[in-house]
Amino acid sequence: MDVVILVICIVLAALSIQLIWIPIVIHFRRKNALLDRDLAANMAAESIIRPMERGIYRGSTVPGVSNISNNGQIGLTARRLVFRTATSKLIEIPVPAITGAHESKVFNGAVRGGSTHLVVSTRAGDYGFILPNPSEWIATIDGLVQRSH
């Protein structure tokens, strides 16, 4: 009998935790959907070079810029490189500030499971991203930098 009560208590505790998390997850999904639409509308007014796609922000060596890794979406316009994290933080790099891009296995002293980092260099420091196709991004960014400088 004691085992049955223990199992029922564990099940009720697990359900209680789920009932707490479900509204939080729904809230963040709705908020992210609204932010995605706002950012897409904002970027539509600019000349889009690479549309938003999934990626991972790996931090920055620029003083005052977040160094915390986060999943999100990255896009490139003729005016700026934009990364919006899953926690709604917007990281913008103006194209005129970009000096180049390259690939690196290590970024900011960290390795990520054999993934290759896209490193975007600026006069102030570097930004690191993990994307499925870093070589395509490098070619696009380098071409854009050559045209803008």
mmCIF file of N, CA and C in Angstrom:
data_model
loop_
_atom_site.group_PDB
_atom_site.id
_atom_site.type_symbol
_atom_site.label_atom_id
_atom_site.label_comp_id
_atom_site.label_asym_id
_atom_site.label_seq_id
_atom_site.Cartn_x
_atom_site.Cartn_y
_atom_site.Cartn_z
ATOM 1 N N MET A 1 0.811 -1.199 0.000
ATOM 2 C CA MET A 1 0.000 0.000 0.000
ATOM 3 C C MET A 1 0.857 1.268 0.000
ATOM 4 N N ASP A 2 1.951 1.257 0.777
ATOM 5 C CA ASP A 2 2.834 2.417 0.835
ATOM 6 C C ASP A 2 3.477 2.705 -0.526
ATOM 7 N N VAL A 3 3.809 1.651 -1.264
ATOM 8 C CA VAL A 3 4.416 1.819 -2.587
ATOM 9 C C VAL A 3 3.431 2.474 -3.541
ATOM 10 N N VAL A 4 2.172 2.091 -3.481
ATOM 11 C CA VAL A 4 1.139 2.669 -4.348
ATOM 12 C C VAL A 4 0.999 4.161 -4.059
ATOM 13 N N ILE A 5 0.979 4.537 -2.816
ATOM 14 C CA ILE A 5 0.863 5.954 -2.446
ATOM 15 C C ILE A 5 2.092 6.721 -2.915
ATOM 16 N N LEU A 6 3.276 6.126 -2.766
ATOM 17 C CA LEU A 6 4.508 6.763 -3.231
ATOM 18 C C LEU A 6 4.474 6.989 -4.740
ATOM 19 N N VAL A 7 4.039 5.989 -5.481
ATOM 20 C CA VAL A 7 3.946 6.120 -6.941
ATOM 21 C C VAL A 7 2.943 7.202 -7.316
ATOM 22 N N ILE A 8 1.814 7.229 -6.656
ATOM 23 C CA ILE A 8 0.799 8.260 -6.936
ATOM 24 C C ILE A 8 1.363 9.646 -6.638
ATOM 25 N N CYS A 9 2.085 9.802 -5.544
ATOM 26 C CA CYS A 9 2.696 11.087 -5.199
ATOM 27 C C CYS A 9 3.719 11.518 -6.241
ATOM 28 N N ILE A 10 4.532 10.578 -6.713
ATOM 29 C CA ILE A 10 5.533 10.896 -7.744
ATOM 30 C C ILE A 10 4.849 11.320 -9.035
ATOM 31 N N VAL A 11 3.806 10.609 -9.435
ATOM 32 C CA VAL A 11 3.068 10.951 -10.655
ATOM 33 C C VAL A 11 2.431 12.341 -10.517
ATOM 34 N N LEU A 12 1.819 12.620 -9.386
ATOM 35 C CA LEU A 12 1.202 13.930 -9.161
ATOM 36 C C LEU A 12 2.242 15.042 -9.146
ATOM 37 N N ALA A 13 3.397 14.785 -8.578
ATOM 38 C CA ALA A 13 4.474 15.787 -8.580
ATOM 39 C C ALA A 13 4.949 16.056 -10.006
ATOM 40 N N ALA A 14 5.121 15.002 -10.790
ATOM 41 C CA ALA A 14 5.551 15.171 -12.189
ATOM 42 C C ALA A 14 4.506 15.949 -12.979
ATOM 43 N N LEU A 15 3.229 15.653 -12.777
ATOM 44 C CA LEU A 15 2.165 16.384 -13.470
ATOM 45 C C LEU A 15 2.139 17.848 -13.057
ATOM 46 N N SER A 16 2.355 18.104 -11.782
ATOM 47 C CA SER A 16 2.379 19.484 -11.290
ATOM 48 C C SER A 16 3.493 20.281 -11.956
ATOM 49 N N ILE A 17 4.658 19.674 -12.069
ATOM 50 C CA ILE A 17 5.790 20.344 -12.722
ATOM 51 C C ILE A 17 5.455 20.626 -14.180
ATOM 52 N N GLN A 18 4.841 19.665 -14.867
ATOM 53 C CA GLN A 18 4.468 19.866 -16.262
ATOM 54 C C GLN A 18 3.445 20.990 -16.400
ATOM 55 N N LEU A 19 2.513 21.069 -15.489
ATOM 56 C CA LEU A 19 1.502 22.123 -15.539
ATOM 57 C C LEU A 19 2.106 23.505 -15.331
ATOM 58 N N ILE A 20 3.221 23.566 -14.662
ATOM 59 C CA ILE A 20 3.918 24.838 -14.483
ATOM 60 C C ILE A 20 4.680 25.207 -15.753
ATOM 61 N N TRP A 21 5.383 24.240 -16.372
ATOM 62 C CA TRP A 21 6.233 24.517 -17.515
ATOM 63 C C TRP A 21 5.471 24.756 -18.812
ATOM 64 N N ILE A 22 4.353 24.093 -18.990
ATOM 65 C CA ILE A 22 3.613 24.222 -20.250
ATOM 66 C C ILE A 22 3.222 25.674 -20.537
ATOM 67 N N PRO A 23 2.625 26.417 -19.608
ATOM 68 C CA PRO A 23 2.311 27.816 -19.906
ATOM 69 C C PRO A 23 3.552 28.678 -20.178
ATOM 70 N N ILE A 24 4.657 28.376 -19.507
ATOM 71 C CA ILE A 24 5.889 29.134 -19.733
ATOM 72 C C ILE A 24 6.399 28.896 -21.154
ATOM 73 N N VAL A 25 6.405 27.651 -21.575
ATOM 74 C CA VAL A 25 6.865 27.314 -22.934
ATOM 75 C C VAL A 25 5.950 27.956 -23.971
ATOM 76 N N ILE A 26 4.655 27.888 -23.765
ATOM 77 C CA ILE A 26 3.701 28.511 -24.702
ATOM 78 C C ILE A 26 3.947 30.012 -24.782
ATOM 79 N N HIS A 27 4.166 30.649 -23.641
ATOM 80 C CA HIS A 27 4.430 32.091 -23.620
ATOM 81 C C HIS A 27 5.666 32.442 -24.447
ATOM 82 N N PHE A 28 6.774 31.706 -24.234
ATOM 83 C CA PHE A 28 7.997 32.004 -24.966
ATOM 84 C C PHE A 28 7.864 31.715 -26.456
ATOM 85 N N ARG A 29 7.125 30.687 -26.808
ATOM 86 C CA ARG A 29 6.921 30.405 -28.243
ATOM 87 C C ARG A 29 6.126 31.512 -28.906
ATOM 88 N N ARG A 30 5.083 31.995 -28.249
ATOM 89 C CA ARG A 30 4.298 33.107 -28.804
ATOM 90 C C ARG A 30 5.146 34.367 -28.910
ATOM 91 N N LYS A 31 5.906 34.648 -27.857
ATOM 92 C CA LYS A 31 6.761 35.836 -27.857
ATOM 93 C C LYS A 31 7.793 35.752 -28.985
ATOM 94 N N ASN A 32 8.421 34.583 -29.147
ATOM 95 C CA ASN A 32 9.404 34.412 -30.215
ATOM 96 C C ASN A 32 8.769 34.536 -31.591
ATOM 97 N N ALA A 33 7.557 34.022 -31.759
ATOM 98 C CA ALA A 33 6.870 34.144 -33.048
ATOM 99 C C ALA A 33 6.608 35.610 -33.374
ATOM 100 N N LEU A 34 6.187 36.390 -32.386
ATOM 101 C CA LEU A 34 5.969 37.828 -32.600
ATOM 102 C C LEU A 34 7.277 38.538 -32.939
ATOM 103 N N LEU A 35 8.336 38.209 -32.212
ATOM 104 C CA LEU A 35 9.631 38.824 -32.483
ATOM 105 C C LEU A 35 10.153 38.430 -33.857
ATOM 106 N N ASP A 36 9.932 37.180 -34.253
ATOM 107 C CA ASP A 36 10.342 36.742 -35.596
ATOM 108 C C ASP A 36 9.627 37.549 -36.673
ATOM 109 N N ARG A 37 8.322 37.749 -36.495
ATOM 110 C CA ARG A 37 7.556 38.537 -37.479
ATOM 111 C C ARG A 37 8.028 39.987 -37.511
ATOM 112 N N ASP A 38 8.270 40.570 -36.338
ATOM 113 C CA ASP A 38 8.753 41.957 -36.287
ATOM 114 C C ASP A 38 10.112 42.098 -36.961
ATOM 115 N N LEU A 39 11.016 41.169 -36.665
ATOM 116 C CA LEU A 39 12.344 41.225 -37.260
ATOM 117 C C LEU A 39 12.280 41.003 -38.766
ATOM 118 N N ALA A 40 11.445 40.070 -39.202
ATOM 119 C CA ALA A 40 11.297 39.818 -40.647
ATOM 120 C C ALA A 40 10.747 41.051 -41.355
ATOM 121 N N ALA A 41 9.767 41.711 -40.749
ATOM 122 C CA ALA A 41 9.210 42.926 -41.343
ATOM 123 C C ALA A 41 10.257 44.033 -41.370
ATOM 124 N N ASN A 42 11.028 44.139 -40.310
ATOM 125 C CA ASN A 42 12.081 45.138 -40.227
ATOM 126 C C ASN A 42 13.149 44.891 -41.289
ATOM 127 N N MET A 43 13.536 43.619 -41.445
ATOM 128 C CA MET A 43 14.564 43.284 -42.427
ATOM 129 C C MET A 43 14.047 43.377 -43.855
ATOM 130 N N ALA A 44 12.736 43.201 -44.046
ATOM 131 C CA ALA A 44 12.164 43.265 -45.395
ATOM 132 C C ALA A 44 12.335 44.657 -46.000
ATOM 133 N N ALA A 45 12.446 45.661 -45.137
ATOM 134 C CA ALA A 45 12.654 47.023 -45.619
ATOM 135 C C ALA A 45 14.087 47.228 -46.114
ATOM 136 N N GLU A 46 14.957 46.274 -45.799
ATOM 137 C CA GLU A 46 16.350 46.343 -46.225
ATOM 138 C C GLU A 46 16.577 45.335 -47.354
ATOM 139 N N SER A 47 17.729 45.410 -47.962
ATOM 140 C CA SER A 47 18.073 44.467 -49.024
ATOM 141 C C SER A 47 18.615 43.185 -48.382
ATOM 142 N N ILE A 48 17.798 42.125 -48.381
ATOM 143 C CA ILE A 48 18.183 40.871 -47.732
ATOM 144 C C ILE A 48 19.173 40.111 -48.613
ATOM 145 N N ILE A 49 20.300 39.772 -48.029
ATOM 146 C CA ILE A 49 21.329 39.023 -48.739
ATOM 147 C C ILE A 49 21.259 37.542 -48.370
ATOM 148 N N ARG A 50 21.101 37.264 -47.073
ATOM 149 C CA ARG A 50 20.884 35.894 -46.596
ATOM 150 C C ARG A 50 19.712 35.937 -45.635
ATOM 151 N N PRO A 51 18.627 35.217 -45.948
ATOM 152 C CA PRO A 51 17.465 35.220 -45.053
ATOM 153 C C PRO A 51 17.791 34.542 -43.722
ATOM 154 N N MET A 52 16.919 34.756 -42.754
ATOM 155 C CA MET A 52 17.118 34.197 -41.424
ATOM 156 C C MET A 52 17.194 32.670 -41.495
ATOM 157 N N GLU A 53 18.154 32.115 -40.750
ATOM 158 C CA GLU A 53 18.298 30.670 -40.640
ATOM 159 C C GLU A 53 18.808 30.343 -39.237
ATOM 160 N N ARG A 54 18.643 29.104 -38.840
ATOM 161 C CA ARG A 54 19.046 28.694 -37.496
ATOM 162 C C ARG A 54 20.559 28.667 -37.353
ATOM 163 N N GLY A 55 21.009 29.022 -36.158
ATOM 164 C CA GLY A 55 22.429 28.993 -35.857
ATOM 165 C C GLY A 55 22.642 29.066 -34.357
ATOM 166 N N ILE A 56 23.894 29.063 -33.971
ATOM 167 C CA ILE A 56 24.257 29.166 -32.565
ATOM 168 C C ILE A 56 25.249 30.310 -32.412
ATOM 169 N N TYR A 57 24.942 31.227 -31.519
ATOM 170 C CA TYR A 57 25.853 32.321 -31.187
ATOM 171 C C TYR A 57 26.842 31.785 -30.160
ATOM 172 N N ARG A 58 28.140 31.968 -30.399
ATOM 173 C CA ARG A 58 29.165 31.412 -29.512
ATOM 174 C C ARG A 58 29.894 32.475 -28.708
ATOM 175 N N GLY A 59 29.403 33.698 -28.742
ATOM 176 C CA GLY A 59 30.023 34.751 -27.954
ATOM 177 C C GLY A 59 30.815 35.707 -28.815
ATOM 178 N N SER A 60 31.473 36.639 -28.128
ATOM 179 C CA SER A 60 32.198 37.685 -28.816
ATOM 180 C C SER A 60 33.414 38.092 -28.004
ATOM 181 N N THR A 61 34.416 38.601 -28.701
ATOM 182 C CA THR A 61 35.578 39.167 -28.028
ATOM 183 C C THR A 61 35.460 40.685 -27.936
ATOM 184 N N VAL A 62 34.347 41.228 -28.395
ATOM 185 C CA VAL A 62 34.114 42.674 -28.349
ATOM 186 C C VAL A 62 33.731 43.058 -26.918
ATOM 187 N N PRO A 63 34.419 44.033 -26.334
ATOM 188 C CA PRO A 63 34.066 44.448 -24.972
ATOM 189 C C PRO A 63 32.617 44.928 -24.889
ATOM 190 N N GLY A 64 31.925 44.475 -23.843
ATOM 191 C CA GLY A 64 30.546 44.897 -23.626
ATOM 192 C C GLY A 64 29.496 44.104 -24.371
ATOM 193 N N VAL A 65 29.908 43.164 -25.208
ATOM 194 C CA VAL A 65 28.961 42.339 -25.957
ATOM 195 C C VAL A 65 28.867 40.980 -25.266
ATOM 196 N N SER A 66 27.669 40.428 -25.223
ATOM 197 C CA SER A 66 27.427 39.161 -24.534
ATOM 198 C C SER A 66 28.374 38.071 -25.003
ATOM 199 N N ASN A 67 28.872 37.316 -24.048
ATOM 200 C CA ASN A 67 29.758 36.209 -24.344
ATOM 201 C C ASN A 67 29.082 34.879 -24.052
ATOM 202 N N ILE A 68 27.771 34.897 -23.876
ATOM 203 C CA ILE A 68 27.011 33.698 -23.537
ATOM 204 C C ILE A 68 26.476 33.052 -24.807
ATOM 205 N N SER A 69 26.779 31.775 -25.003
ATOM 206 C CA SER A 69 26.299 31.037 -26.165
ATOM 207 C C SER A 69 24.783 30.898 -26.098
ATOM 208 N N ASN A 70 24.151 30.900 -27.274
ATOM 209 C CA ASN A 70 22.705 30.802 -27.312
ATOM 210 C C ASN A 70 22.266 30.380 -28.703
ATOM 211 N N ASN A 71 21.237 29.569 -28.783
ATOM 212 C CA ASN A 71 20.630 29.213 -30.065
ATOM 213 C C ASN A 71 19.830 30.401 -30.568
ATOM 214 N N GLY A 72 19.579 30.436 -31.868
ATOM 215 C CA GLY A 72 18.780 31.516 -32.418
ATOM 216 C C GLY A 72 18.752 31.473 -33.928
ATOM 217 N N GLN A 73 18.562 32.662 -34.502
ATOM 218 C CA GLN A 73 18.503 32.784 -35.958
ATOM 219 C C GLN A 73 19.405 33.921 -36.407
ATOM 220 N N ILE A 74 20.041 33.699 -37.560
ATOM 221 C CA ILE A 74 20.971 34.673 -38.106
ATOM 222 C C ILE A 74 20.542 35.047 -39.515
ATOM 223 N N GLY A 75 20.726 36.302 -39.868
ATOM 224 C CA GLY A 75 20.411 36.789 -41.204
ATOM 225 C C GLY A 75 21.357 37.917 -41.577
ATOM 226 N N LEU A 76 21.414 38.223 -42.858
ATOM 227 C CA LEU A 76 22.320 39.261 -43.351
ATOM 228 C C LEU A 76 21.609 40.132 -44.359
ATOM 229 N N THR A 77 21.702 41.436 -44.145
ATOM 230 C CA THR A 77 21.194 42.399 -45.119
ATOM 231 C C THR A 77 22.380 43.223 -45.614
ATOM 232 N N ALA A 78 22.128 44.095 -46.549
ATOM 233 C CA ALA A 78 23.195 44.959 -47.051
ATOM 234 C C ALA A 78 23.674 45.932 -45.980
ATOM 235 N N ARG A 79 22.875 46.096 -44.935
ATOM 236 C CA ARG A 79 23.190 47.061 -43.873
ATOM 237 C C ARG A 79 23.763 46.431 -42.615
ATOM 238 N N ARG A 80 23.361 45.188 -42.289
ATOM 239 C CA ARG A 80 23.756 44.593 -41.006
ATOM 240 C C ARG A 80 23.637 43.073 -41.006
ATOM 241 N N LEU A 81 24.435 42.466 -40.117
ATOM 242 C CA LEU A 81 24.293 41.055 -39.796
ATOM 243 C C LEU A 81 23.505 41.019 -38.489
ATOM 244 N N VAL A 82 22.464 40.208 -38.445
ATOM 245 C CA VAL A 82 21.567 40.167 -37.290
ATOM 246 C C VAL A 82 21.517 38.745 -36.752
ATOM 247 N N PHE A 83 21.616 38.626 -35.419
ATOM 248 C CA PHE A 83 21.387 37.346 -34.757
ATOM 249 C C PHE A 83 20.407 37.601 -33.620
ATOM 250 N N ARG A 84 19.276 36.878 -33.649
ATOM 251 C CA ARG A 84 18.299 36.978 -32.554
ATOM 252 C C ARG A 84 18.331 35.666 -31.801
ATOM 253 N N THR A 85 18.675 35.755 -30.510
ATOM 254 C CA THR A 85 18.794 34.558 -29.694
ATOM 255 C C THR A 85 17.412 34.023 -29.333
ATOM 256 N N ALA A 86 17.382 32.778 -28.888
ATOM 257 C CA ALA A 86 16.129 32.150 -28.457
ATOM 258 C C ALA A 86 15.545 32.855 -27.243
ATOM 259 N N THR A 87 16.391 33.592 -26.526
ATOM 260 C CA THR A 87 15.913 34.357 -25.362
ATOM 261 C C THR A 87 15.640 35.808 -25.725
ATOM 262 N N SER A 88 15.507 36.080 -27.015
ATOM 263 C CA SER A 88 15.059 37.367 -27.562
ATOM 264 C C SER A 88 16.104 38.479 -27.552
ATOM 265 N N LYS A 89 17.360 38.177 -27.312
ATOM 266 C CA LYS A 89 18.397 39.203 -27.378
ATOM 267 C C LYS A 89 18.788 39.401 -28.846
ATOM 268 N N LEU A 90 18.896 40.656 -29.249
ATOM 269 C CA LEU A 90 19.250 40.980 -30.624
ATOM 270 C C LEU A 90 20.707 41.426 -30.682
ATOM 271 N N ILE A 91 21.485 40.759 -31.520
ATOM 272 C CA ILE A 91 22.887 41.114 -31.731
ATOM 273 C C ILE A 91 22.992 41.606 -33.166
ATOM 274 N N GLU A 92 23.419 42.849 -33.331
ATOM 275 C CA GLU A 92 23.534 43.449 -34.661
ATOM 276 C C GLU A 92 24.971 43.873 -34.913
ATOM 277 N N ILE A 93 25.457 43.554 -36.103
ATOM 278 C CA ILE A 93 26.794 43.969 -36.509
ATOM 279 C C ILE A 93 26.627 44.772 -37.806
ATOM 280 N N PRO A 94 26.868 46.070 -37.778
ATOM 281 C CA PRO A 94 26.753 46.857 -39.011
ATOM 282 C C PRO A 94 27.776 46.379 -40.046
ATOM 283 N N VAL A 95 27.370 46.286 -41.286
ATOM 284 C CA VAL A 95 28.267 45.818 -42.356
ATOM 285 C C VAL A 95 29.527 46.681 -42.450
ATOM 286 N N PRO A 96 29.431 48.010 -42.328
ATOM 287 C CA PRO A 96 30.669 48.798 -42.405
ATOM 288 C C PRO A 96 31.687 48.464 -41.311
ATOM 289 N N ALA A 97 31.240 47.894 -40.196
ATOM 290 C CA ALA A 97 32.156 47.526 -39.110
ATOM 291 C C ALA A 97 32.838 46.185 -39.365
ATOM 292 N N ILE A 98 32.310 45.386 -40.291
ATOM 293 C CA ILE A 98 32.863 44.050 -40.561
ATOM 294 C C ILE A 98 34.117 44.181 -41.425
ATOM 295 N N THR A 99 35.189 43.519 -40.971
ATOM 296 C CA THR A 99 36.436 43.550 -41.734
ATOM 297 C C THR A 99 36.703 42.237 -42.465
ATOM 298 N N GLY A 100 35.948 41.191 -42.137
ATOM 299 C CA GLY A 100 36.129 39.911 -42.812
ATOM 300 C C GLY A 100 35.484 38.780 -42.031
ATOM 301 N N ALA A 101 35.641 37.577 -42.564
ATOM 302 C CA ALA A 101 35.090 36.382 -41.915
ATOM 303 C C ALA A 101 35.984 35.196 -42.252
ATOM 304 N N HIS A 102 36.052 34.251 -41.326
ATOM 305 C CA HIS A 102 36.826 33.033 -41.558
ATOM 306 C C HIS A 102 36.275 31.899 -40.698
ATOM 307 N N GLU A 103 36.749 30.680 -40.965
ATOM 308 C CA GLU A 103 36.353 29.498 -40.199
ATOM 309 C C GLU A 103 37.420 29.191 -39.162
ATOM 310 N N SER A 104 36.980 28.622 -38.038
ATOM 311 C CA SER A 104 37.919 28.216 -37.006
ATOM 312 C C SER A 104 37.309 27.085 -36.184
ATOM 313 N N LYS A 105 38.109 26.105 -35.848
ATOM 314 C CA LYS A 105 37.645 25.010 -34.979
ATOM 315 C C LYS A 105 37.483 25.504 -33.544
ATOM 316 N N VAL A 106 38.286 26.498 -33.157
ATOM 317 C CA VAL A 106 38.270 27.042 -31.798
ATOM 318 C C VAL A 106 37.866 28.511 -31.875
ATOM 319 N N PHE A 107 36.945 28.904 -30.990
ATOM 320 C CA PHE A 107 36.603 30.324 -30.891
ATOM 321 C C PHE A 107 36.558 30.727 -29.428
ATOM 322 N N ASN A 108 37.265 31.795 -29.119
ATOM 323 C CA ASN A 108 37.258 32.357 -27.770
ATOM 324 C C ASN A 108 37.669 31.301 -26.730
ATOM 325 N N GLY A 109 38.609 30.442 -27.125
ATOM 326 C CA GLY A 109 39.129 29.420 -26.230
ATOM 327 C C GLY A 109 38.252 28.190 -26.065
ATOM 328 N N ALA A 110 37.208 28.040 -26.888
ATOM 329 C CA ALA A 110 36.285 26.917 -26.727
ATOM 330 C C ALA A 110 36.117 26.154 -28.038
ATOM 331 N N VAL A 111 35.910 24.853 -27.896
ATOM 332 C CA VAL A 111 35.632 23.969 -29.032
ATOM 333 C C VAL A 111 34.224 23.442 -28.843
ATOM 334 N N ARG A 112 33.500 23.286 -29.924
ATOM 335 C CA ARG A 112 32.126 22.787 -29.825
ATOM 336 C C ARG A 112 31.983 21.512 -30.634
ATOM 337 N N GLY A 113 32.211 20.384 -30.019
ATOM 338 C CA GLY A 113 31.954 19.067 -30.602
ATOM 339 C C GLY A 113 32.368 18.887 -32.039
ATOM 340 N N GLY A 114 33.521 19.368 -32.417
ATOM 341 C CA GLY A 114 33.993 19.195 -33.781
ATOM 342 C C GLY A 114 33.370 20.137 -34.789
ATOM 343 N N SER A 115 32.483 21.028 -34.352
ATOM 344 C CA SER A 115 31.862 21.988 -35.263
ATOM 345 C C SER A 115 32.852 23.072 -35.647
ATOM 346 N N THR A 116 32.635 23.631 -36.810
ATOM 347 C CA THR A 116 33.460 24.730 -37.279
ATOM 348 C C THR A 116 32.731 26.037 -37.010
ATOM 349 N N HIS A 117 33.439 26.993 -36.425
ATOM 350 C CA HIS A 117 32.868 28.302 -36.133
ATOM 351 C C HIS A 117 32.994 29.222 -37.341
ATOM 352 N N LEU A 118 31.971 29.998 -37.573
ATOM 353 C CA LEU A 118 32.067 31.144 -38.463
ATOM 354 C C LEU A 118 32.497 32.289 -37.569
ATOM 355 N N VAL A 119 33.632 32.882 -37.848
ATOM 356 C CA VAL A 119 34.123 34.005 -37.062
ATOM 357 C C VAL A 119 34.004 35.253 -37.919
ATOM 358 N N VAL A 120 33.194 36.199 -37.443
ATOM 359 C CA VAL A 120 33.003 37.471 -38.133
ATOM 360 C C VAL A 120 33.877 38.495 -37.414
ATOM 361 N N SER A 121 34.838 39.048 -38.145
ATOM 362 C CA SER A 121 35.779 39.997 -37.553
ATOM 363 C C SER A 121 35.324 41.433 -37.781
ATOM 364 N N THR A 122 35.492 42.241 -36.736
ATOM 365 C CA THR A 122 35.229 43.681 -36.825
ATOM 366 C C THR A 122 36.452 44.402 -36.267
ATOM 367 N N ARG A 123 36.466 45.719 -36.374
ATOM 368 C CA ARG A 123 37.574 46.488 -35.824
ATOM 369 C C ARG A 123 37.640 46.344 -34.303
ATOM 370 N N ALA A 124 36.494 46.129 -33.658
ATOM 371 C CA ALA A 124 36.433 46.038 -32.195
ATOM 372 C C ALA A 124 36.716 44.631 -31.663
ATOM 373 N N GLY A 125 36.598 43.609 -32.495
ATOM 374 C CA GLY A 125 36.798 42.224 -32.057
ATOM 375 C C GLY A 125 36.040 41.257 -32.945
ATOM 376 N N ASP A 126 35.885 40.028 -32.471
ATOM 377 C CA ASP A 126 35.267 38.972 -33.268
ATOM 378 C C ASP A 126 33.963 38.482 -32.648
ATOM 379 N N TYR A 127 33.106 37.942 -33.516
ATOM 380 C CA TYR A 127 31.854 37.296 -33.117
ATOM 381 C C TYR A 127 31.911 35.876 -33.652
ATOM 382 N N GLY A 128 31.475 34.911 -32.854
ATOM 383 C CA GLY A 128 31.504 33.516 -33.280
ATOM 384 C C GLY A 128 30.112 32.934 -33.427
ATOM 385 N N PHE A 129 29.930 32.154 -34.479
ATOM 386 C CA PHE A 129 28.652 31.501 -34.744
ATOM 387 C C PHE A 129 28.925 30.086 -35.235
ATOM 388 N N ILE A 130 27.996 29.194 -34.970
ATOM 389 C CA ILE A 130 28.044 27.864 -35.577
ATOM 390 C C ILE A 130 26.827 27.755 -36.487
ATOM 391 N N LEU A 131 27.107 27.492 -37.749
ATOM 392 C CA LEU A 131 26.067 27.403 -38.777
ATOM 393 C C LEU A 131 26.293 26.135 -39.593
ATOM 394 N N PRO A 132 25.255 25.649 -40.260
ATOM 395 C CA PRO A 132 25.433 24.438 -41.074
ATOM 396 C C PRO A 132 26.349 24.650 -42.275
ATOM 397 N N ASN A 133 26.474 25.904 -42.742
ATOM 398 C CA ASN A 133 27.223 26.173 -43.967
ATOM 399 C C ASN A 133 28.135 27.403 -43.804
ATOM 400 N N PRO A 134 29.140 27.337 -42.933
ATOM 401 C CA PRO A 134 29.964 28.519 -42.692
ATOM 402 C C PRO A 134 30.718 29.010 -43.924
ATOM 403 N N SER A 135 31.119 28.104 -44.808
ATOM 404 C CA SER A 135 31.881 28.533 -45.990
ATOM 405 C C SER A 135 31.031 29.414 -46.912
ATOM 406 N N GLU A 136 29.736 29.129 -47.023
ATOM 407 C CA GLU A 136 28.852 29.980 -47.829
ATOM 408 C C GLU A 136 28.732 31.375 -47.202
ATOM 409 N N TRP A 137 28.608 31.410 -45.888
ATOM 410 C CA TRP A 137 28.525 32.694 -45.185
ATOM 411 C C TRP A 137 29.808 33.489 -45.363
ATOM 412 N N ILE A 138 30.948 32.824 -45.290
ATOM 413 C CA ILE A 138 32.227 33.525 -45.446
ATOM 414 C C ILE A 138 32.312 34.170 -46.828
ATOM 415 N N ALA A 139 31.964 33.418 -47.854
ATOM 416 C CA ALA A 139 32.001 33.965 -49.216
ATOM 417 C C ALA A 139 31.058 35.150 -49.343
ATOM 418 N N THR A 140 29.866 35.038 -48.781
ATOM 419 C CA THR A 140 28.891 36.125 -48.865
ATOM 420 C C THR A 140 29.377 37.355 -48.108
ATOM 421 N N ILE A 141 29.859 37.154 -46.880
ATOM 422 C CA ILE A 141 30.328 38.288 -46.064
ATOM 423 C C ILE A 141 31.542 38.946 -46.694
ATOM 424 N N ASP A 142 32.510 38.154 -47.149
ATOM 425 C CA ASP A 142 33.703 38.733 -47.766
ATOM 426 C C ASP A 142 33.351 39.522 -49.023
ATOM 427 N N GLY A 143 32.411 39.004 -49.823
ATOM 428 C CA GLY A 143 31.971 39.752 -51.012
ATOM 429 C C GLY A 143 31.298 41.057 -50.637
ATOM 430 N N LEU A 144 30.486 41.029 -49.605
ATOM 431 C CA LEU A 144 29.793 42.228 -49.146
ATOM 432 C C LEU A 144 30.780 43.250 -48.585
ATOM 433 N N VAL A 145 31.758 42.778 -47.835
ATOM 434 C CA VAL A 145 32.767 43.677 -47.259
ATOM 435 C C VAL A 145 33.588 44.343 -48.360
ATOM 436 N N GLN A 146 33.959 43.585 -49.386
ATOM 437 C CA GLN A 146 34.738 44.151 -50.495
ATOM 438 C C GLN A 146 33.951 45.230 -51.236
ATOM 439 N N ARG A 147 32.637 45.008 -51.399
ATOM 440 C CA ARG A 147 31.797 46.008 -52.090
ATOM 441 C C ARG A 147 31.585 47.255 -51.251
ATOM 442 N N SER A 148 31.525 47.087 -49.920
ATOM 443 C CA SER A 148 31.189 48.237 -49.066
ATOM 444 C C SER A 148 32.431 49.050 -48.679
ATOM 445 N N HIS A 149 33.629 48.484 -48.878
ATOM 446 C CA HIS A 149 34.838 49.235 -48.476
ATOM 447 C C HIS A 149 35.512 49.798 -49.676
#
